[in-house]
Short mmCIF file of C-alpha atoms in Angstrom, two decimals:
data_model
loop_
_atom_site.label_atom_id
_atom_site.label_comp_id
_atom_site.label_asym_id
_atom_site.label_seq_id
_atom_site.Cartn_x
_atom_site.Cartn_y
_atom_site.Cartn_z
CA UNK A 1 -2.52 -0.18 -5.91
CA UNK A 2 -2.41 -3.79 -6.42
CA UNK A 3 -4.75 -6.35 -5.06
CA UNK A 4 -3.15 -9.60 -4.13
CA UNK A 5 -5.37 -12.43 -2.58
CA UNK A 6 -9.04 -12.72 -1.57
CA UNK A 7 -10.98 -15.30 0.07
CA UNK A 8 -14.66 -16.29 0.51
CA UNK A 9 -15.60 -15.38 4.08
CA UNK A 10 -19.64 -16.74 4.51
CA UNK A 11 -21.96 -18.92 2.32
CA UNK A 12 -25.31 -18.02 1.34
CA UNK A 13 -27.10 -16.66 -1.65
CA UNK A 14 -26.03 -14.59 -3.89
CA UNK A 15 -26.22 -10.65 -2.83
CA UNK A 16 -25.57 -12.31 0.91
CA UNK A 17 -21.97 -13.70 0.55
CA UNK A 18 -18.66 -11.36 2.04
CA UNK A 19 -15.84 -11.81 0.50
CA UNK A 20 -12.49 -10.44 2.10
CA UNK A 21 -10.17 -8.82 -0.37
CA UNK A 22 -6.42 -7.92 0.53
CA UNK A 23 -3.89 -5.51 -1.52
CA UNK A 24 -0.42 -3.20 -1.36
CA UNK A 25 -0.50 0.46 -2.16
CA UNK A 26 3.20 1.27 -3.42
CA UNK A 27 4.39 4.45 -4.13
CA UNK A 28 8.01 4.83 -5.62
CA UNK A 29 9.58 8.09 -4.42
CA UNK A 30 12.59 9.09 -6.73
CA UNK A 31 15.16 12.10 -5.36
CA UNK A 32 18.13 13.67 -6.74
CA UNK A 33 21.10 11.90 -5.98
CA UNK A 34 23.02 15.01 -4.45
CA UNK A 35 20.05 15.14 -1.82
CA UNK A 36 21.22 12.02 -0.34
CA UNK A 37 18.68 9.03 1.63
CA UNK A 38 17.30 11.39 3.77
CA UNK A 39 15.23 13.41 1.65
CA UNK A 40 13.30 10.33 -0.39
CA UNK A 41 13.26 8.62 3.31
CA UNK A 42 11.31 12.08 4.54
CA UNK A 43 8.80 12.00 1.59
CA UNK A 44 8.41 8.26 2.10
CA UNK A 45 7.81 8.55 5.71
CA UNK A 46 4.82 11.63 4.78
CA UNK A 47 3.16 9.25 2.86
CA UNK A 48 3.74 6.95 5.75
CA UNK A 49 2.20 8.97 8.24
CA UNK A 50 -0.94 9.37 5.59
CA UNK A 51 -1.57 5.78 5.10
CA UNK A 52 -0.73 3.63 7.75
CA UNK A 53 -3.67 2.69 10.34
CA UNK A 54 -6.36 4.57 8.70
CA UNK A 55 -9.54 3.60 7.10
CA UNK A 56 -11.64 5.54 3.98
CA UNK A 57 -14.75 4.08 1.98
CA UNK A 58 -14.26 0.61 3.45
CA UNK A 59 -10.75 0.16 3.05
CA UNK A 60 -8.39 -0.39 5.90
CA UNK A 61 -4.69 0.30 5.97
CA UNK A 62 -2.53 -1.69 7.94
CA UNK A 63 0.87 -2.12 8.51
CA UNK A 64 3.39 -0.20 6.40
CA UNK A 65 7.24 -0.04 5.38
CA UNK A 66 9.83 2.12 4.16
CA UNK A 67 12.93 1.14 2.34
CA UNK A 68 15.57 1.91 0.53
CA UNK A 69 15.73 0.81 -3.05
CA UNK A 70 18.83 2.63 -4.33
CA UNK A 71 20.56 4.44 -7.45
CA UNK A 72 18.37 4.26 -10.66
CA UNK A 73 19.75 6.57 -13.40
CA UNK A 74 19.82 9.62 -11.94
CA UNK A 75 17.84 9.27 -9.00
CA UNK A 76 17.44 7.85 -5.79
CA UNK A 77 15.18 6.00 -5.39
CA UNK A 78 12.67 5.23 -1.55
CA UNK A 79 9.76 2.88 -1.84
CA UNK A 80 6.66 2.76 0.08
CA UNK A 81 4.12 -0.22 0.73
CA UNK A 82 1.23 -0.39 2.82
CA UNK A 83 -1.06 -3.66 3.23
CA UNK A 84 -4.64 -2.92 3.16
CA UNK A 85 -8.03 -5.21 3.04
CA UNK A 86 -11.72 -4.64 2.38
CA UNK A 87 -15.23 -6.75 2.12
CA UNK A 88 -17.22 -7.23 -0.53
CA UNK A 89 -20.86 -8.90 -0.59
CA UNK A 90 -22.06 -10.15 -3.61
#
């Protein structure tokens, strides 16, 4: 989970100001080779079907991708990211 950018949203006194916060959620999924694309593609696309266009405490996930990173080692390796945003008031 990374957060990437934020921005002041309203003005006002302190304890009364939003601020809008935005992130990624990345999750590296690493196979055995002999399994092929499909099977890190399947366990990307669960986490996938998790994620993407849900909310929990605040935090909304939006739009999400899948893709194909390729050999590492001994592995193959699928990556997942997902955008998400929540408010803050302080």
């Amino acid at each position: 989970v990374i957060n990437v950018d934020g921005k002041q949203e309203s003005l006002g006194k302190i304890g009364n100001r939003r601020f809008e916060r935005f992130g990624i959620i990345i999750a590296n999924v690493f196979t055995p080779l002999e399994e092929g694309t499909s099977e890190g593609d399947n366990l990307a696309r669960d986490i996938q079907n998790i994620y993407e266009g849900t909310r929990f405490n605040g935090v909304t996930i939006n739009n999400s991708i899948v893709r194909e990173k390729g050999v590492e080692d001994q592995w193959y390796h699928t990556i997942f990211e997902a955008n998400f945003v929540y408010y803050e008031i302080k």
